[in-house]
Amino acid sequence: MSEFTIRIPRSSIAISEATLVEQLVEEGGQVSEGDPLFAIETEKVESEIVAGASGTVHWTSELQTIYEVGAVIGVIQAEG
């Protein structure tokens, strides 16, 4: 079983942190690569982030929490 790390992405060069505002897939839910996965908010914009892999989602983060860019907020476990 392989794992894909879910991280807070950099939405622009000036952004160093973002708030996790919504998890669009529940803990233990299935996701396909390219499906909406979570939403973040910065000082300037709210963005939906898509899954970078297919598999089972496991969150290690809390909603309405500010995270640094690159922070790990969960994993997607792919079978195979």
mmCIF file with all atom_site columns, N, CA, C and O in Angstrom, residues 1-2 6 23-38 51-59 75-80:
data_model
loop_
_atom_site.group_PDB
_atom_site.id
_atom_site.type_symbol
_atom_site.label_atom_id
_atom_site.label_alt_id
_atom_site.label_comp_id
_atom_site.label_asym_id
_atom_site.label_entity_id
_atom_site.label_seq_id
_atom_site.pdbx_PDB_ins_code
_atom_site.Cartn_x
_atom_site.Cartn_y
_atom_site.Cartn_z
_atom_site.occupancy
_atom_site.B_iso_or_equiv
_atom_site.pdbx_formal_charge
_atom_site.auth_seq_id
_atom_site.auth_comp_id
_atom_site.auth_asym_id
_atom_site.auth_atom_id
_atom_site.pdbx_PDB_model_num
ATOM 1   N N  . MET A 1 1  ? 0.850   -1.175 0.000   1.00 0.00 ? 1  MET A N  1
ATOM 2   C CA . MET A 1 1  ? 0.000   0.000  0.000   1.00 0.00 ? 1  MET A CA 1
ATOM 3   C C  . MET A 1 1  ? 0.893   1.235  0.000   1.00 0.00 ? 1  MET A C  1
ATOM 4   O O  . MET A 1 1  ? 1.816   1.347  0.776   1.00 0.00 ? 1  MET A O  1
ATOM 5   N N  . SER A 1 2  ? 0.614   2.160  -0.906  1.00 0.00 ? 2  SER A N  1
ATOM 6   C CA . SER A 1 2  ? 1.401   3.385  -0.959  1.00 0.00 ? 2  SER A CA 1
ATOM 7   C C  . SER A 1 2  ? 0.595   4.556  -0.397  1.00 0.00 ? 2  SER A C  1
ATOM 8   O O  . SER A 1 2  ? -0.625  4.509  -0.345  1.00 0.00 ? 2  SER A O  1
ATOM 9   N N  . ILE A 1 6  ? -0.920  14.635 1.843   1.00 0.00 ? 6  ILE A N  1
ATOM 10  C CA . ILE A 1 6  ? -1.742  15.816 1.555   1.00 0.00 ? 6  ILE A CA 1
ATOM 11  C C  . ILE A 1 6  ? -1.112  16.987 2.301   1.00 0.00 ? 6  ILE A C  1
ATOM 12  O O  . ILE A 1 6  ? -0.952  16.937 3.522   1.00 0.00 ? 6  ILE A O  1
ATOM 13  N N  . GLN A 1 23 ? -13.088 20.097 4.715   1.00 0.00 ? 23 GLN A N  1
ATOM 14  C CA . GLN A 1 23 ? -12.622 18.811 4.199   1.00 0.00 ? 23 GLN A CA 1
ATOM 15  C C  . GLN A 1 23 ? -13.770 18.277 3.349   1.00 0.00 ? 23 GLN A C  1
ATOM 16  O O  . GLN A 1 23 ? -14.844 17.979 3.873   1.00 0.00 ? 23 GLN A O  1
ATOM 17  N N  . LEU A 1 24 ? -13.572 18.176 2.055   1.00 0.00 ? 24 LEU A N  1
ATOM 18  C CA . LEU A 1 24 ? -14.638 17.815 1.133   1.00 0.00 ? 24 LEU A CA 1
ATOM 19  C C  . LEU A 1 24 ? -14.844 16.305 1.024   1.00 0.00 ? 24 LEU A C  1
ATOM 20  O O  . LEU A 1 24 ? -15.809 15.859 0.411   1.00 0.00 ? 24 LEU A O  1
ATOM 21  N N  . VAL A 1 25 ? -13.932 15.551 1.607   1.00 0.00 ? 25 VAL A N  1
ATOM 22  C CA . VAL A 1 25 ? -14.039 14.091 1.683   1.00 0.00 ? 25 VAL A CA 1
ATOM 23  C C  . VAL A 1 25 ? -13.915 13.716 3.148   1.00 0.00 ? 25 VAL A C  1
ATOM 24  O O  . VAL A 1 25 ? -13.006 14.171 3.840   1.00 0.00 ? 25 VAL A O  1
ATOM 25  N N  . GLU A 1 26 ? -14.846 12.889 3.622   1.00 0.00 ? 26 GLU A N  1
ATOM 26  C CA . GLU A 1 26 ? -14.837 12.498 5.034   1.00 0.00 ? 26 GLU A CA 1
ATOM 27  C C  . GLU A 1 26 ? -13.671 11.566 5.344   1.00 0.00 ? 26 GLU A C  1
ATOM 28  O O  . GLU A 1 26 ? -13.136 10.902 4.455   1.00 0.00 ? 26 GLU A O  1
ATOM 29  N N  . GLU A 1 27 ? -13.297 11.511 6.617   1.00 0.00 ? 27 GLU A N  1
ATOM 30  C CA . GLU A 1 27 ? -12.288 10.568 7.104   1.00 0.00 ? 27 GLU A CA 1
ATOM 31  C C  . GLU A 1 27 ? -12.683 9.162  6.670   1.00 0.00 ? 27 GLU A C  1
ATOM 32  O O  . GLU A 1 27 ? -13.820 8.730  6.874   1.00 0.00 ? 27 GLU A O  1
ATOM 33  N N  . GLY A 1 28 ? -11.766 8.457  6.026   1.00 0.00 ? 28 GLY A N  1
ATOM 34  C CA . GLY A 1 28 ? -12.024 7.098  5.572   1.00 0.00 ? 28 GLY A CA 1
ATOM 35  C C  . GLY A 1 28 ? -12.756 7.017  4.250   1.00 0.00 ? 28 GLY A C  1
ATOM 36  O O  . GLY A 1 28 ? -13.001 5.933  3.741   1.00 0.00 ? 28 GLY A O  1
ATOM 37  N N  . GLY A 1 29 ? -13.073 8.175  3.671   1.00 0.00 ? 29 GLY A N  1
ATOM 38  C CA . GLY A 1 29 ? -13.779 8.202  2.393   1.00 0.00 ? 29 GLY A CA 1
ATOM 39  C C  . GLY A 1 29 ? -12.845 7.939  1.225   1.00 0.00 ? 29 GLY A C  1
ATOM 40  O O  . GLY A 1 29 ? -11.627 8.073  1.333   1.00 0.00 ? 29 GLY A O  1
ATOM 41  N N  . GLN A 1 30 ? -13.444 7.579  0.110   1.00 0.00 ? 30 GLN A N  1
ATOM 42  C CA . GLN A 1 30 ? -12.689 7.307  -1.106  1.00 0.00 ? 30 GLN A CA 1
ATOM 43  C C  . GLN A 1 30 ? -12.639 8.552  -1.979  1.00 0.00 ? 30 GLN A C  1
ATOM 44  O O  . GLN A 1 30 ? -13.621 9.304  -2.061  1.00 0.00 ? 30 GLN A O  1
ATOM 45  N N  . VAL A 1 31 ? -11.504 8.763  -2.642  1.00 0.00 ? 31 VAL A N  1
ATOM 46  C CA . VAL A 1 31 ? -11.326 9.901  -3.545  1.00 0.00 ? 31 VAL A CA 1
ATOM 47  C C  . VAL A 1 31 ? -10.596 9.419  -4.787  1.00 0.00 ? 31 VAL A C  1
ATOM 48  O O  . VAL A 1 31 ? -9.802  8.471  -4.722  1.00 0.00 ? 31 VAL A O  1
ATOM 49  N N  . SER A 1 32 ? -10.900 10.048 -5.916  1.00 0.00 ? 32 SER A N  1
ATOM 50  C CA . SER A 1 32 ? -10.172 9.781  -7.159  1.00 0.00 ? 32 SER A CA 1
ATOM 51  C C  . SER A 1 32 ? -9.286  10.974 -7.471  1.00 0.00 ? 32 SER A C  1
ATOM 52  O O  . SER A 1 32 ? -9.647  12.122 -7.159  1.00 0.00 ? 32 SER A O  1
ATOM 53  N N  . GLU A 1 33 ? -8.157  10.719 -8.085  1.00 0.00 ? 33 GLU A N  1
ATOM 54  C CA . GLU A 1 33 ? -7.247  11.797 -8.445  1.00 0.00 ? 33 GLU A CA 1
ATOM 55  C C  . GLU A 1 33 ? -7.997  12.852 -9.248  1.00 0.00 ? 33 GLU A C  1
ATOM 56  O O  . GLU A 1 33 ? -8.747  12.524 -10.172 1.00 0.00 ? 33 GLU A O  1
ATOM 57  N N  . GLY A 1 34 ? -7.844  14.115 -8.854  1.00 0.00 ? 34 GLY A N  1
ATOM 58  C CA . GLY A 1 34 ? -8.508  15.219 -9.534  1.00 0.00 ? 34 GLY A CA 1
ATOM 59  C C  . GLY A 1 34 ? -9.827  15.642 -8.921  1.00 0.00 ? 34 GLY A C  1
ATOM 60  O O  . GLY A 1 34 ? -10.364 16.690 -9.267  1.00 0.00 ? 34 GLY A O  1
ATOM 61  N N  . ASP A 1 35 ? -10.359 14.828 -7.987  1.00 0.00 ? 35 ASP A N  1
ATOM 62  C CA . ASP A 1 35 ? -11.600 15.201 -7.291  1.00 0.00 ? 35 ASP A CA 1
ATOM 63  C C  . ASP A 1 35 ? -11.311 16.292 -6.261  1.00 0.00 ? 35 ASP A C  1
ATOM 64  O O  . ASP A 1 35 ? -10.236 16.307 -5.658  1.00 0.00 ? 35 ASP A O  1
ATOM 65  N N  . PRO A 1 36 ? -12.272 17.202 -6.008  1.00 0.00 ? 36 PRO A N  1
ATOM 66  C CA . PRO A 1 36 ? -12.097 18.186 -4.937  1.00 0.00 ? 36 PRO A CA 1
ATOM 67  C C  . PRO A 1 36 ? -11.859 17.474 -3.600  1.00 0.00 ? 36 PRO A C  1
ATOM 68  O O  . PRO A 1 36 ? -12.571 16.532 -3.265  1.00 0.00 ? 36 PRO A O  1
ATOM 69  N N  . LEU A 1 37 ? -10.845 17.916 -2.850  1.00 0.00 ? 37 LEU A N  1
ATOM 70  C CA . LEU A 1 37 ? -10.454 17.235 -1.614  1.00 0.00 ? 37 LEU A CA 1
ATOM 71  C C  . LEU A 1 37 ? -10.634 18.107 -0.378  1.00 0.00 ? 37 LEU A C  1
ATOM 72  O O  . LEU A 1 37 ? -11.170 17.656 0.635   1.00 0.00 ? 37 LEU A O  1
ATOM 73  N N  . PHE A 1 38 ? -10.173 19.366 -0.435  1.00 0.00 ? 38 PHE A N  1
ATOM 74  C CA . PHE A 1 38 ? -10.322 20.265 0.708   1.00 0.00 ? 38 PHE A CA 1
ATOM 75  C C  . PHE A 1 38 ? -10.293 21.708 0.231   1.00 0.00 ? 38 PHE A C  1
ATOM 76  O O  . PHE A 1 38 ? -9.959  21.994 -0.917  1.00 0.00 ? 38 PHE A O  1
ATOM 77  N N  . ALA A 1 51 ? -7.479  16.289 -5.245  1.00 0.00 ? 51 ALA A N  1
ATOM 78  C CA . ALA A 1 51 ? -6.659  15.153 -4.816  1.00 0.00 ? 51 ALA A CA 1
ATOM 79  C C  . ALA A 1 51 ? -5.560  14.883 -5.838  1.00 0.00 ? 51 ALA A C  1
ATOM 80  O O  . ALA A 1 51 ? -5.807  14.895 -7.042  1.00 0.00 ? 51 ALA A O  1
ATOM 81  N N  . GLY A 1 52 ? -4.377  14.588 -5.328  1.00 0.00 ? 52 GLY A N  1
ATOM 82  C CA . GLY A 1 52 ? -3.240  14.264 -6.183  1.00 0.00 ? 52 GLY A CA 1
ATOM 83  C C  . GLY A 1 52 ? -3.074  12.775 -6.417  1.00 0.00 ? 52 GLY A C  1
ATOM 84  O O  . GLY A 1 52 ? -2.151  12.347 -7.097  1.00 0.00 ? 52 GLY A O  1
ATOM 85  N N  . ALA A 1 53 ? -3.978  11.982 -5.844  1.00 0.00 ? 53 ALA A N  1
ATOM 86  C CA . ALA A 1 53 ? -3.921  10.527 -5.983  1.00 0.00 ? 53 ALA A CA 1
ATOM 87  C C  . ALA A 1 53 ? -5.311  9.967  -5.676  1.00 0.00 ? 53 ALA A C  1
ATOM 88  O O  . ALA A 1 53 ? -6.167  10.672 -5.148  1.00 0.00 ? 53 ALA A O  1
ATOM 89  N N  . SER A 1 54 ? -5.510  8.711  -5.991  1.00 0.00 ? 54 SER A N  1
ATOM 90  C CA . SER A 1 54 ? -6.761  8.022  -5.683  1.00 0.00 ? 54 SER A CA 1
ATOM 91  C C  . SER A 1 54 ? -6.549  7.100  -4.497  1.00 0.00 ? 54 SER A C  1
ATOM 92  O O  . SER A 1 54 ? -5.470  6.527  -4.334  1.00 0.00 ? 54 SER A O  1
ATOM 93  N N  . GLY A 1 55 ? -7.576  6.960  -3.652  1.00 0.00 ? 55 GLY A N  1
ATOM 94  C CA . GLY A 1 55 ? -7.478  6.047  -2.520  1.00 0.00 ? 55 GLY A CA 1
ATOM 95  C C  . GLY A 1 55 ? -8.353  6.472  -1.362  1.00 0.00 ? 55 GLY A C  1
ATOM 96  O O  . GLY A 1 55 ? -9.333  7.198  -1.534  1.00 0.00 ? 55 GLY A O  1
ATOM 97  N N  . THR A 1 56 ? -7.978  6.037  -0.160  1.00 0.00 ? 56 THR A N  1
ATOM 98  C CA . THR A 1 56 ? -8.711  6.311  1.073   1.00 0.00 ? 56 THR A CA 1
ATOM 99  C C  . THR A 1 56 ? -8.074  7.484  1.797   1.00 0.00 ? 56 THR A C  1
ATOM 100 O O  . THR A 1 56 ? -6.873  7.504  2.015   1.00 0.00 ? 56 THR A O  1
ATOM 101 N N  . VAL A 1 57 ? -8.904  8.446  2.193   1.00 0.00 ? 57 VAL A N  1
ATOM 102 C CA . VAL A 1 57 ? -8.424  9.670  2.826   1.00 0.00 ? 57 VAL A CA 1
ATOM 103 C C  . VAL A 1 57 ? -8.363  9.511  4.345   1.00 0.00 ? 57 VAL A C  1
ATOM 104 O O  . VAL A 1 57 ? -9.315  9.020  4.964   1.00 0.00 ? 57 VAL A O  1
ATOM 105 N N  . HIS A 1 58 ? -7.243  9.938  4.924   1.00 0.00 ? 58 HIS A N  1
ATOM 106 C CA . HIS A 1 58 ? -7.066  9.966  6.386   1.00 0.00 ? 58 HIS A CA 1
ATOM 107 C C  . HIS A 1 58 ? -6.538  11.349 6.760   1.00 0.00 ? 58 HIS A C  1
ATOM 108 O O  . HIS A 1 58 ? -5.434  11.729 6.347   1.00 0.00 ? 58 HIS A O  1
ATOM 109 N N  . TRP A 1 59 ? -7.333  12.097 7.508   1.00 0.00 ? 59 TRP A N  1
ATOM 110 C CA . TRP A 1 59 ? -6.960  13.451 7.917   1.00 0.00 ? 59 TRP A CA 1
ATOM 111 C C  . TRP A 1 59 ? -6.169  13.442 9.216   1.00 0.00 ? 59 TRP A C  1
ATOM 112 O O  . TRP A 1 59 ? -6.478  12.677 10.121  1.00 0.00 ? 59 TRP A O  1
ATOM 113 N N  . VAL A 1 75 ? -3.263  12.088 4.607   1.00 0.00 ? 75 VAL A N  1
ATOM 114 C CA . VAL A 1 75 ? -2.682  11.186 3.602   1.00 0.00 ? 75 VAL A CA 1
ATOM 115 C C  . VAL A 1 75 ? -3.798  10.522 2.810   1.00 0.00 ? 75 VAL A C  1
ATOM 116 O O  . VAL A 1 75 ? -4.929  10.409 3.284   1.00 0.00 ? 75 VAL A O  1
ATOM 117 N N  . ILE A 1 76 ? -3.461  10.109 1.623   1.00 0.00 ? 76 ILE A N  1
ATOM 118 C CA . ILE A 1 76 ? -4.333  9.258  0.817   1.00 0.00 ? 76 ILE A CA 1
ATOM 119 C C  . ILE A 1 76 ? -3.624  7.925  0.680   1.00 0.00 ? 76 ILE A C  1
ATOM 120 O O  . ILE A 1 76 ? -2.482  7.872  0.188   1.00 0.00 ? 76 ILE A O  1
ATOM 121 N N  . GLN A 1 77 ? -4.259  6.873  1.147   1.00 0.00 ? 77 GLN A N  1
ATOM 122 C CA . GLN A 1 77 ? -3.678  5.529  1.029   1.00 0.00 ? 77 GLN A CA 1
ATOM 123 C C  . GLN A 1 77 ? -4.227  4.863  -0.210  1.00 0.00 ? 77 GLN A C  1
ATOM 124 O O  . GLN A 1 77 ? -5.444  4.676  -0.329  1.00 0.00 ? 77 GLN A O  1
ATOM 125 N N  . ALA A 1 78 ? -3.330  4.544  -1.120  1.00 0.00 ? 78 ALA A N  1
ATOM 126 C CA . ALA A 1 78 ? -3.702  3.884  -2.368  1.00 0.00 ? 78 ALA A CA 1
ATOM 127 C C  . ALA A 1 78 ? -3.437  2.393  -2.226  1.00 0.00 ? 78 ALA A C  1
ATOM 128 O O  . ALA A 1 78 ? -2.425  1.986  -1.671  1.00 0.00 ? 78 ALA A O  1
ATOM 129 N N  . GLU A 1 79 ? -4.365  1.585  -2.727  1.00 0.00 ? 79 GLU A N  1
ATOM 130 C CA . GLU A 1 79 ? -4.171  0.138  -2.680  1.00 0.00 ? 79 GLU A CA 1
ATOM 131 C C  . GLU A 1 79 ? -3.299  -0.290 -3.838  1.00 0.00 ? 79 GLU A C  1
ATOM 132 O O  . GLU A 1 79 ? -3.381  0.264  -4.925  1.00 0.00 ? 79 GLU A O  1
ATOM 133 N N  . GLY A 1 80 ? -2.473  -1.271 -3.569  1.00 0.00 ? 80 GLY A N  1
ATOM 134 C CA . GLY A 1 80 ? -1.656  -1.821 -4.640  1.00 0.00 ? 80 GLY A CA 1
ATOM 135 C C  . GLY A 1 80 ? -0.207  -1.545 -4.531  1.00 0.00 ? 80 GLY A C  1
ATOM 136 O O  . GLY A 1 80 ? 0.389   -0.850 -3.875  1.00 0.00 ? 80 GLY A O  1
#
